[in-house]
Each structure stands twice: as C-alpha cells, then as structure tokens.
Short mmCIF file of C-alpha atoms and ligand atoms in Angstrom, two decimals:
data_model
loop_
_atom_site.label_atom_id
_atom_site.label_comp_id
_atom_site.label_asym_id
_atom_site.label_seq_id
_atom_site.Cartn_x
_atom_site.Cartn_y
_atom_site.Cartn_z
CA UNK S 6 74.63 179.33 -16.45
CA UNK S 7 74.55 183.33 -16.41
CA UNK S 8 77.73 184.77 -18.53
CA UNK S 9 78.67 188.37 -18.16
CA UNK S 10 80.18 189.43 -21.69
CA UNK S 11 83.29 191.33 -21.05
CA UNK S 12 83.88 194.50 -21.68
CA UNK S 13 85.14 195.94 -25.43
CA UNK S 14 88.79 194.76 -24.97
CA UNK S 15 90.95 197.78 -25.79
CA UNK S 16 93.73 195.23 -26.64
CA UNK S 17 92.11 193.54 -29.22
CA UNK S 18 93.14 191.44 -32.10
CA UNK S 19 93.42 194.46 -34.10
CA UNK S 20 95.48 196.07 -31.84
CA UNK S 21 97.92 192.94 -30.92
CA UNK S 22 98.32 192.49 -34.29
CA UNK S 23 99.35 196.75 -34.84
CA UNK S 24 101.39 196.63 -31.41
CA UNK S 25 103.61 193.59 -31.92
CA UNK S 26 104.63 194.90 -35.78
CA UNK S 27 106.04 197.78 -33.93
CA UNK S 28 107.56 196.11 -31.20
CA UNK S 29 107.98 192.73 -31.82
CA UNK S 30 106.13 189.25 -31.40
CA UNK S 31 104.44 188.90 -28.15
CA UNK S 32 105.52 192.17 -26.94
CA UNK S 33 102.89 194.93 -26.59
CA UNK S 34 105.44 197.40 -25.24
CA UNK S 35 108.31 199.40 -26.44
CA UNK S 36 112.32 198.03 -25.65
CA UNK S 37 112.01 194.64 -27.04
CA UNK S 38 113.42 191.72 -24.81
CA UNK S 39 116.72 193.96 -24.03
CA UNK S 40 114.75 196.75 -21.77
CA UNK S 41 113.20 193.49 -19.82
CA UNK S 42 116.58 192.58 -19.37
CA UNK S 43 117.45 195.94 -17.67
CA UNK S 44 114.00 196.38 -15.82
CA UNK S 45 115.29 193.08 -14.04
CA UNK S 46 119.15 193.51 -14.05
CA UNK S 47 121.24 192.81 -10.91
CA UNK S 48 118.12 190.12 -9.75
CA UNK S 49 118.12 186.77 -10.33
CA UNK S 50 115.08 184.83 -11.31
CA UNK S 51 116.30 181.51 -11.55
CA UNK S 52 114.05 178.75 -9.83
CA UNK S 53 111.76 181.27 -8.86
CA UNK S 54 108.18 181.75 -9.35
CA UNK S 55 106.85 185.19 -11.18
CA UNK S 56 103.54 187.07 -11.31
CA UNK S 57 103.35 189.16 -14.43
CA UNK S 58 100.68 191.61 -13.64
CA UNK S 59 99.47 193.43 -17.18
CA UNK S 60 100.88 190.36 -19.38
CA UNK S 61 99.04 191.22 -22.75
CA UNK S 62 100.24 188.53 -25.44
CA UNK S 63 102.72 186.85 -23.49
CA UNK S 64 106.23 187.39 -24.38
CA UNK S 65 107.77 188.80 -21.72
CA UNK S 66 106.51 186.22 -19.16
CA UNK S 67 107.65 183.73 -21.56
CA UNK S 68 111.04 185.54 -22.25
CA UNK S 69 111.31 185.26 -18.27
CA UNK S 70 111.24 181.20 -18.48
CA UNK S 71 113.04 181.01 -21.51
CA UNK S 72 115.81 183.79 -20.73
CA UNK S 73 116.15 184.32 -16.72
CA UNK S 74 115.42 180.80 -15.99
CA UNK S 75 111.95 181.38 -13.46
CA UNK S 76 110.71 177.77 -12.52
CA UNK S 77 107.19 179.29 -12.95
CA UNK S 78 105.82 182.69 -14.66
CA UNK S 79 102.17 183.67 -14.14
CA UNK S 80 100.75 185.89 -16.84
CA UNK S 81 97.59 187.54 -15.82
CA UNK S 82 95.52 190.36 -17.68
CA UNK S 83 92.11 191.63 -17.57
CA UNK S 84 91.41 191.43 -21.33
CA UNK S 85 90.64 187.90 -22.99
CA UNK S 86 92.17 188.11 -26.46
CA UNK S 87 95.73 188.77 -25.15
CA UNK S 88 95.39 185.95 -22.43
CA UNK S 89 94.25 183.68 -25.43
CA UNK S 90 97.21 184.80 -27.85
CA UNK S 91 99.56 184.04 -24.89
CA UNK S 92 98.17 180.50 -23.92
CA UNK S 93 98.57 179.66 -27.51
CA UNK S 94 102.31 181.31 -27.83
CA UNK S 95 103.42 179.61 -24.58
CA UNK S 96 102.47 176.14 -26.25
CA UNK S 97 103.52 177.00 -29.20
CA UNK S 98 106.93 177.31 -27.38
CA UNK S 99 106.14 174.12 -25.72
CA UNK S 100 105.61 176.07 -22.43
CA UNK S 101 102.31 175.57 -20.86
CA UNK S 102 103.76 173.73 -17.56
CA UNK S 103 106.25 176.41 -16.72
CA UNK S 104 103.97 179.45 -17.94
CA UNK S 105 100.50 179.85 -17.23
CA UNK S 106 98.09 182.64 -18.48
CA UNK S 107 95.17 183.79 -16.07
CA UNK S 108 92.36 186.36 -17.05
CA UNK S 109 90.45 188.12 -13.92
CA UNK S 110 88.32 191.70 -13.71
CA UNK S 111 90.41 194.27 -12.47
CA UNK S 112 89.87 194.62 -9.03
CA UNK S 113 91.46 192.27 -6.21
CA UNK S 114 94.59 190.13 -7.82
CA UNK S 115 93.22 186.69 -8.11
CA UNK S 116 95.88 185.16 -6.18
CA UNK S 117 96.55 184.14 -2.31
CA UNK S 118 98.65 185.87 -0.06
CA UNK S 119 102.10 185.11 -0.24
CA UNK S 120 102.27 183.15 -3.91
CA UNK S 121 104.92 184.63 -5.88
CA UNK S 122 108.97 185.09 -5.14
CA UNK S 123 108.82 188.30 -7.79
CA UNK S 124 106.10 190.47 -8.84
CA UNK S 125 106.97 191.41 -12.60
CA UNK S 126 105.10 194.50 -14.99
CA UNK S 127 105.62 196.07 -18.10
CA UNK S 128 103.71 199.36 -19.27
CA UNK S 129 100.45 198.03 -17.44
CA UNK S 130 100.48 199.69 -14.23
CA UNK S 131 98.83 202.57 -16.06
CA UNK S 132 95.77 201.62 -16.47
CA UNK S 133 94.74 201.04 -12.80
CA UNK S 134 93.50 204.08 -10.88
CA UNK S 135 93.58 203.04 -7.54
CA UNK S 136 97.40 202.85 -6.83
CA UNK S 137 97.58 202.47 -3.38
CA UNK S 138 94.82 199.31 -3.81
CA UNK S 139 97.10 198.08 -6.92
CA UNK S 140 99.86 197.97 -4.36
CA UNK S 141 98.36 196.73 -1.50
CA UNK S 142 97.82 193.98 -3.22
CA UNK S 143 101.07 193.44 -4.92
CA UNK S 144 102.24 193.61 -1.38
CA UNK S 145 100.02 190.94 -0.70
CA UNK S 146 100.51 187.98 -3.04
CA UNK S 147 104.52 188.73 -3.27
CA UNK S 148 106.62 186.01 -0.20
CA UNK S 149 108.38 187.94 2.46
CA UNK S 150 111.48 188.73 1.24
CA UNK S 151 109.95 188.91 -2.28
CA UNK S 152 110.82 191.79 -5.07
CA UNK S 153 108.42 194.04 -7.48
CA UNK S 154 110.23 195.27 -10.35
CA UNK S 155 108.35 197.07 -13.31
CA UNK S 156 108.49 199.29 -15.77
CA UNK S 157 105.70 201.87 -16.79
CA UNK S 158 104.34 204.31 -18.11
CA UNK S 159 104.30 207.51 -15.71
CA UNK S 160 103.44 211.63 -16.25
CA UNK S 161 106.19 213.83 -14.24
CA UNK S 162 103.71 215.60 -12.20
CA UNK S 163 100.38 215.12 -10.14
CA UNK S 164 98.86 218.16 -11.41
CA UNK S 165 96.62 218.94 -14.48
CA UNK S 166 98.27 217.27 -17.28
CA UNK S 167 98.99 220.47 -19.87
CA UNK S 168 97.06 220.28 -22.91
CA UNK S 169 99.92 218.79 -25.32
CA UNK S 170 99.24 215.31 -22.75
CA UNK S 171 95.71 216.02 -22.88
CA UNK S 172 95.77 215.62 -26.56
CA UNK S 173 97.87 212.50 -26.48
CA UNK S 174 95.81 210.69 -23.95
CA UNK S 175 92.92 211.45 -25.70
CA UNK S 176 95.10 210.48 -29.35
CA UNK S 177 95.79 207.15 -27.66
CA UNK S 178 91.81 206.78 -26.63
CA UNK S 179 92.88 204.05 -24.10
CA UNK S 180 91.97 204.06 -20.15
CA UNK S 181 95.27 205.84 -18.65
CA UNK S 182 95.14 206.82 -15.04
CA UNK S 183 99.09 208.25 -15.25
CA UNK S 184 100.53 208.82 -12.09
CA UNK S 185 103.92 210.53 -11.46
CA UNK S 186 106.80 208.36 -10.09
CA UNK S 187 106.24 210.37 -6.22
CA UNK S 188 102.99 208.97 -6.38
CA UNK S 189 103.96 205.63 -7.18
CA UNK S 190 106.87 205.28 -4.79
CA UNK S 191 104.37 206.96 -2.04
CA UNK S 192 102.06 204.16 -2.93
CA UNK S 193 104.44 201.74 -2.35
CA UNK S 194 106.18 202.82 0.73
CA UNK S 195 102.28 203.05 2.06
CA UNK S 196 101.96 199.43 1.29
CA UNK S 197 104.94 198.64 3.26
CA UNK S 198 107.82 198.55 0.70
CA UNK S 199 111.17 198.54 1.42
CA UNK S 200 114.10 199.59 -0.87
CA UNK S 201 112.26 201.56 -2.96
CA UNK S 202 113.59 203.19 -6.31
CA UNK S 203 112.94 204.63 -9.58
CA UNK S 204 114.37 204.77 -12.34
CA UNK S 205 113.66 207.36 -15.17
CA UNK S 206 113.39 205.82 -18.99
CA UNK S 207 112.35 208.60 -20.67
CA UNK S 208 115.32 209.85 -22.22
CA UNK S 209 116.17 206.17 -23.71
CA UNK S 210 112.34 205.95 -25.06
CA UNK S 211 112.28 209.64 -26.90
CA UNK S 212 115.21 208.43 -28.30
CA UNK S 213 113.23 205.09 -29.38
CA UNK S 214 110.18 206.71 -30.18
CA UNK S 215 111.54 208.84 -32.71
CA UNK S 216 112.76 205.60 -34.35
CA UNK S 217 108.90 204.33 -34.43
CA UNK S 218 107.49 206.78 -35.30
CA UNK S 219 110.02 207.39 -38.51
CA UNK S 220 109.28 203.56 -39.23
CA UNK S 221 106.02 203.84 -38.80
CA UNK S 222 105.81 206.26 -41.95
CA UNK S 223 108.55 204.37 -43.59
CA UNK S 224 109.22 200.91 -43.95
CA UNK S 225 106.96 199.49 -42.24
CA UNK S 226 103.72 201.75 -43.86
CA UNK S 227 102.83 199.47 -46.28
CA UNK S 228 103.14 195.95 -44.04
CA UNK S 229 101.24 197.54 -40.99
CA UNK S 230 98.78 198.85 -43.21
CA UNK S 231 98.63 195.22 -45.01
CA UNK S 232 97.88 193.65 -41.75
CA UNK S 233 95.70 196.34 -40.05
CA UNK S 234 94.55 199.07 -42.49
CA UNK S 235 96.11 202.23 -43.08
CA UNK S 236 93.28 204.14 -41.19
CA UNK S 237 94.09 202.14 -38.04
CA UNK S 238 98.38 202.94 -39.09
CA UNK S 239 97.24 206.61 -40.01
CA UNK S 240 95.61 207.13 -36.37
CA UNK S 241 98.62 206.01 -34.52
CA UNK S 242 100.92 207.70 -36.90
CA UNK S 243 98.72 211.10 -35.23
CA UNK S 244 99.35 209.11 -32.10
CA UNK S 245 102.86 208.96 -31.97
CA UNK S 246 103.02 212.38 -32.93
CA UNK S 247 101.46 213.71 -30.29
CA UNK S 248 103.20 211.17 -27.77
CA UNK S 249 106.56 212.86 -29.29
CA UNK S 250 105.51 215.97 -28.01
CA UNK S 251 105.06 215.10 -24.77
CA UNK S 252 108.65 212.67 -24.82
CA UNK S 253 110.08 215.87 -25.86
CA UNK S 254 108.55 217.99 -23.25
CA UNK S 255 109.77 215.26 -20.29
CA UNK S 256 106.24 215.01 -19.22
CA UNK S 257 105.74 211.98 -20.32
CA UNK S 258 107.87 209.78 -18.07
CA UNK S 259 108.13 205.96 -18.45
CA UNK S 260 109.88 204.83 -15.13
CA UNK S 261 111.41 201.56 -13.77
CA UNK S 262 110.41 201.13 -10.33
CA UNK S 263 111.89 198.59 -7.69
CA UNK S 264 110.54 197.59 -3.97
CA UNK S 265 111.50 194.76 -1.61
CA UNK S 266 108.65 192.93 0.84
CA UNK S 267 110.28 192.94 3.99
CA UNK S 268 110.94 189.60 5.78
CA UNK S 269 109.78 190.78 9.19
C1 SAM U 19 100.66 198.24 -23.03
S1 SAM U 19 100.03 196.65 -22.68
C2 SAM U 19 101.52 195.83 -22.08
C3 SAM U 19 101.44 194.34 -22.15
C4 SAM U 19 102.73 193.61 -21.75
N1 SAM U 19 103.11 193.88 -20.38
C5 SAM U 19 103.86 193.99 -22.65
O1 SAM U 19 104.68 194.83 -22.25
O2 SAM U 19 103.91 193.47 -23.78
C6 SAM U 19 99.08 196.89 -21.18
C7 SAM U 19 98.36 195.65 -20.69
O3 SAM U 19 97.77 195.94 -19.41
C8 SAM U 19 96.54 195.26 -19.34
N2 SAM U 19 95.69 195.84 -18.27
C9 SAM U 19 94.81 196.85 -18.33
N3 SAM U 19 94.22 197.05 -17.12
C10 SAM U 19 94.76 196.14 -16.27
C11 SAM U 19 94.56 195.81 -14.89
N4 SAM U 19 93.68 196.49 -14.13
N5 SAM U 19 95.27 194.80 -14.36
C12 SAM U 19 96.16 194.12 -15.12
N6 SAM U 19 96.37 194.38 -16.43
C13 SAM U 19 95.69 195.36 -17.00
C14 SAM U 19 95.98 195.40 -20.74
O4 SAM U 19 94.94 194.47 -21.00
C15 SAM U 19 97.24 195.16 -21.58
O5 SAM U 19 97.41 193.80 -21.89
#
C-alpha cells in the first residue's frame, strides 16, 4: 500500500493545545459556545443533520448535538491531529453515533449531493482560496431547502491588504486567503443562494481581543507558557498585537454569513 504523508498540519498539537487555553476546550476559535449560539440564532437544528466544514478539535460540532439538539453533526477538516482530538472528545462525551469526524484533502467536499439539512463553519472558511469552488460545493451537499450559516474570518476590502494586515498575516504565518464579505456573498449568490446576509462581528471581537490579548500577558502567561513554551506564548503575544491593529483599523472583519438552498 502507497501512503502519501500529509502535509505539516498548521493545527498541530502544539497549536490545539495554545488555541483551546485561550478559547476554551475543543474550541479553536474566539466567542466560546455563546457566539455559536448567535451564528445559529433564530434556526432550529433539532433532528437535523449538520456538516461542519473547518471542524478543528471538535467542540462546536459537538456543542451542536449536545446544545441545539442535531440528530447528526459531521465534523470534517483537512488536518489529522484535530480530526483525531475530536474523535476522541466526541467519545469521551459518549458521542460517536450522533457525531462523526471525517478528514479529506482540501479540494471537492467528500460528501454526496444533497446530504446535509445545514451546512455549519466557524473561522475556517479562510483558508480556502477558491470561494466560488468552496461554495459550489456547499451548494451541493446542503438538501433543497437547506441553510449555510458561518462565521469567519473576512478583510473589508478586495484590494491590497495595507501593510499593518500584511504584517499580521504574515505574524499569524498560517495559509489565509481573506476575502471581503462582497466577495463572499457574490460567491454565494453565484452558487445559487438565496436569502443571503452578513453580518459584521468585528466590533464584538476588538472588544474580545483586547481581553486576550491582556490575558495572554497576564494570567494566563505562566499556564500557556507551562503547556506550550513561552517562545510559542511570546510569538502570539506579537501576534495578537498586530491582529489589534488591524481590529482597530476595521480591516480586519470577522463576519457571520447566512444563505438558503432554494427548494426549486
Ligand atoms: C481557526 S480553526 C477553527 C476550527 C473550528 N471551526 C473552531 O472554531 O474551533 C480553522 C480550521 O480550518 C481547517 N481548514 C483549513 N483548510 C481547510 C479546508 N480547505 N477545508 C476545511 N477546513 C479547513 C483547519 O485545519 C482548522 O481546523
């Protein structure tokens, strides 16, 4: 049997372990289980079956079982070690039949047409160039009738990112393809999306941020630093300051988006 080693994970154990100290257990994104909660308000996911496309270490799809009452979640993810941390979290949590993990190359979404009732992402969207593919796809696997709701990390403009972002993408040294929430809801609408909306988060997440990023040096120096090293909590202390920057400026623009599949 031929195996193809995966690529370096950028979410790796290292990085998990970092992420969820900030943010919580299982969560590998900023807002805890309370800005889930609002990405999905107003729907309900009870008895339905999710896709959660960008799952990392499994919380949220698990938090959308546990909390919102979906009969089935599907986490999937490109990377290995947060696909692995979530398997073992969902049966930790006793789980595995109502949430299962799936890890896939980025490229087509490893599902058929039509499987899922609700199409689910947090802060993953990011990291795929090809946004009218990503949503052709979404398009695809979601029922008619069926909803995408995410949240994500966006830039407010299509231009040439000014050189405060440039410094921050490069600080963060991860693959971000940022889009601005036009683009995305142009995607969309070109996929055949109906309903479409967006919803701007950054001024709740400079607030947030600011809070992190005070921690960060604070109370939570010497755990982080226990757990990770303080030369991993010392880069993404210069991380967060140069994400501030670009909070502050409004060019950094995490978004909630919203589409419906037509039924016709
Ligand atoms: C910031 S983390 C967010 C994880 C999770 N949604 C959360 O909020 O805790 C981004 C995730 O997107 C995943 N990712 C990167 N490229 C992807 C792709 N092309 N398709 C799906 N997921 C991808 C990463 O492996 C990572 O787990």
């Amino acid at each position: 049997m031929i195996e193809t080693a995966d690529a370096e994970p950028e979410y790796d154990d290292t990085a998990i372990r970092f992420l969820e100290a900030l943010w919580g257990d299982g969560y590998l994104s900023p807002g805890g289980p309370e800005e889930v909660d609002r990405v999905v308000e107003g729907l309900s996911l009870e008895g339905r079956t999710v896709l959660d496309i960008g799952c990392g270490s499994g919380g949220i799809t698990l938090h959308l079982v546990e909390r919102h009452g979906a009969a089935h979640a599907t986490g999937f993810d490109v990377e290995r070690p947060v696909i692995e941390t979530a398997r073992q979290r969902a049966a930790a949590r006793g789980l595995s039949d109502r949430a299962s993990f799936v890890q896939a190359p980025p490229g087509p979404l490893p599902f058929a047409d039509a499987s899922f009732d609700v199409v689910f992402s947090k802060d993953a969207l990011l990291h795929v160039p090809d946004k009218d593919a990503l949503f052709a796809e979404i398009f695809r696997v979601l029922k008619p009738g069926g909803i995408f709701a995410a949240s994500n990390w966006m830039i407010s403009h299509d231009g040439e990112p000014s050189p405060e972002m440039k410094a921050y993408v490069a600080a963060e040294g991860l693959s971000f393809a940022m889009a601005s929430p036009a683009r995305y809801a142009q995607a969309m609408r070109r996929a055949g999306f109906a309903d479409v909306s967006v919803r701007d988060r950054n001024p709740w997440y400079r607030e947030v941020a600011r809070e992190e990023f005070a921690r960060l040096k604070g109370p939570l120096y010497a755990t982080v630093a226990a757990a990770v090293g303080a030369a991993y909590v010392d880069k993404n202390i210069r991380t967060w300051e140069a994400m501030q920057k670009v909070l502050d400026s409004g060019e950094h623009r995490p978004t909630h988006l919203r589409g419906r599949k037509p039924v016709g």
